[in-house]
Amino acid sequence: MSHFSQIKTQIRNLDSLKDALTELGIDWKPGPRQVRGYRGQTHPAEVSIEQENGYDIGFRWNGLEYELVADLQYWQQNLSVDGFLRQVTQRYAYQTVVKETARVGFQVSEQQKNEDGSIRLVVQRWSA
């Protein structure tokens, strides 16, 4: 019986996910790779995060989004699973907004981190 859990996310862009993980200082490896779990079980993932205990965390494409894949019994991060996903999702959203606005000619002109942890961005585009 598999001990892996798959947790749905709203993450759909692999490059923005990788940039978010890097920005958070998380050491990740590109895939496809096998995420290691209980009793040598593995699960395929496009991004993997090795933990010191020998059990990995991964993000796997399920056809709609990149879901988090891990044996949660062996979770070894500073944050809870929910806290970890909130942090990754926020940085992912930030990366996605910055990339998409740049793609259509906008630049970030102002950035402010609010007390509640949210980020306020102001973007602008100069026209000729």
Tab-separated table of C-alpha atoms in Angstrom:
chain	number	residue	atom	x	y	z
A	1	MET	CA	0.000	0.000	0.000
A	2	SER	CA	1.353	3.380	-0.991
A	3	HIS	CA	1.975	5.971	1.690
A	4	PHE	CA	2.237	8.825	-0.808
A	5	SER	CA	-0.205	11.700	-0.586
A	6	GLN	CA	-1.041	13.903	-3.558
A	7	ILE	CA	-2.094	17.429	-2.652
A	8	LYS	CA	-3.741	19.573	-5.312
A	9	THR	CA	-2.391	23.047	-6.003
A	10	GLN	CA	-3.102	25.882	-8.416
A	11	ILE	CA	0.441	25.655	-9.830
A	12	ARG	CA	0.453	25.221	-13.614
A	13	ASN	CA	3.721	26.780	-14.821
A	14	LEU	CA	6.845	24.710	-14.159
A	15	ASP	CA	9.312	27.573	-14.686
A	16	SER	CA	7.498	29.809	-12.192
A	17	LEU	CA	7.417	26.913	-9.697
A	18	LYS	CA	11.173	26.386	-10.053
A	19	ASP	CA	11.824	30.129	-9.678
A	20	ALA	CA	9.608	30.261	-6.575
A	21	LEU	CA	11.458	27.352	-4.945
A	22	THR	CA	14.821	28.945	-5.765
A	23	GLU	CA	13.696	32.312	-4.384
A	24	LEU	CA	12.656	30.581	-1.140
A	25	GLY	CA	16.132	29.043	-0.853
A	26	ILE	CA	14.835	25.496	-1.346
A	27	ASP	CA	17.348	23.108	-2.903
A	28	TRP	CA	15.372	21.326	-5.636
A	29	LYS	CA	16.324	18.981	-8.442
A	30	PRO	CA	14.786	18.981	-11.932
A	31	GLY	CA	12.996	15.890	-13.185
A	32	PRO	CA	11.715	13.654	-14.234
A	33	ARG	CA	12.893	12.012	-11.006
A	34	GLN	CA	11.631	9.448	-8.558
A	35	VAL	CA	10.509	10.832	-5.190
A	36	ARG	CA	11.491	8.407	-2.420
A	37	GLY	CA	8.986	7.264	0.182
A	38	TYR	CA	8.203	4.542	2.709
A	39	ARG	CA	10.014	1.185	2.281
A	40	GLY	CA	11.713	2.228	-0.941
A	41	GLN	CA	8.514	3.150	-2.743
A	42	THR	CA	8.918	5.836	-5.382
A	43	HIS	CA	6.652	8.220	-7.233
A	44	PRO	CA	7.524	10.152	-10.433
A	45	ALA	CA	7.849	13.946	-10.195
A	46	GLU	CA	9.000	16.837	-12.384
A	47	VAL	CA	10.650	18.571	-9.398
A	48	SER	CA	12.019	16.894	-6.285
A	49	ILE	CA	13.214	18.200	-2.943
A	50	GLU	CA	15.446	15.832	-1.008
A	51	GLN	CA	15.068	15.766	2.761
A	52	GLU	CA	17.809	14.753	5.176
A	53	ASN	CA	15.778	11.744	6.339
A	54	GLY	CA	15.904	10.114	2.876
A	55	TYR	CA	12.257	10.807	2.030
A	56	ASP	CA	11.534	13.341	-0.699
A	57	ILE	CA	8.939	15.933	-1.595
A	58	GLY	CA	7.963	16.313	-5.228
A	59	PHE	CA	5.752	18.224	-7.596
A	60	ARG	CA	4.110	16.064	-10.268
A	61	TRP	CA	2.030	17.096	-13.292
A	62	ASN	CA	-1.408	15.452	-13.070
A	63	GLY	CA	-2.705	16.800	-16.387
A	64	LEU	CA	-4.149	19.965	-14.833
A	65	GLU	CA	-1.624	21.212	-12.276
A	66	TYR	CA	1.535	20.352	-10.374
A	67	GLU	CA	0.422	18.540	-7.246
A	68	LEU	CA	2.628	18.069	-4.215
A	69	VAL	CA	3.617	14.413	-3.759
A	70	ALA	CA	5.127	13.221	-0.490
A	71	ASP	CA	4.945	10.614	2.231
A	72	LEU	CA	3.574	13.047	4.818
A	73	GLN	CA	4.479	10.748	7.709
A	74	TYR	CA	8.114	11.649	7.005
A	75	TRP	CA	7.635	15.399	6.394
A	76	GLN	CA	10.804	17.130	7.575
A	77	GLN	CA	10.482	20.829	6.797
A	78	ASN	CA	10.528	23.907	9.051
A	79	LEU	CA	6.904	24.613	8.115
A	80	SER	CA	3.808	22.423	8.171
A	81	VAL	CA	2.625	21.058	4.830
A	82	ASP	CA	-0.002	23.839	4.649
A	83	GLY	CA	2.530	26.510	5.599
A	84	PHE	CA	5.013	25.198	3.039
A	85	LEU	CA	2.382	25.179	0.282
A	86	ARG	CA	1.170	28.679	1.215
A	87	GLN	CA	4.723	30.016	0.967
A	88	VAL	CA	5.463	28.234	-2.337
A	89	THR	CA	2.099	29.285	-3.797
A	90	GLN	CA	2.647	32.939	-2.857
A	91	ARG	CA	6.105	33.035	-4.467
A	92	TYR	CA	4.737	31.134	-7.474
A	93	ALA	CA	1.962	33.722	-7.900
A	94	TYR	CA	4.507	36.536	-7.587
A	95	GLN	CA	6.783	34.943	-10.214
A	96	THR	CA	3.843	34.352	-12.558
A	97	VAL	CA	2.575	37.946	-12.283
A	98	VAL	CA	6.033	39.434	-12.830
A	99	LYS	CA	6.727	37.206	-15.861
A	100	GLU	CA	3.334	37.726	-17.480
A	101	THR	CA	3.330	41.484	-16.996
A	102	ALA	CA	6.896	41.702	-18.382
A	103	ARG	CA	5.823	39.618	-21.374
A	104	VAL	CA	3.218	42.256	-22.290
A	105	GLY	CA	5.556	45.194	-21.691
A	106	PHE	CA	5.006	46.120	-18.043
A	107	GLN	CA	7.616	46.621	-15.331
A	108	VAL	CA	7.282	46.431	-11.561
A	109	SER	CA	7.541	50.017	-10.336
A	110	GLU	CA	6.635	49.430	-6.700
A	111	GLN	CA	6.581	46.446	-4.375
A	112	GLN	CA	5.398	46.379	-0.792
A	113	LYS	CA	5.165	43.480	1.672
A	114	ASN	CA	2.195	44.012	3.971
A	115	GLU	CA	1.960	43.072	7.653
A	116	ASP	CA	-0.373	40.159	6.827
A	117	GLY	CA	2.309	38.691	4.530
A	118	SER	CA	0.609	39.702	1.298
A	119	ILE	CA	2.564	41.505	-1.402
A	120	ARG	CA	1.344	44.607	-3.205
A	121	LEU	CA	2.767	45.156	-6.687
A	122	VAL	CA	2.384	48.208	-8.883
A	123	VAL	CA	3.273	47.692	-12.528
A	124	GLN	CA	3.537	50.285	-15.252
A	125	ARG	CA	4.141	50.465	-18.972
A	126	TRP	CA	5.491	53.439	-20.809
A	127	SER	CA	3.982	54.142	-24.192
A	128	ALA	CA	5.493	56.187	-26.967
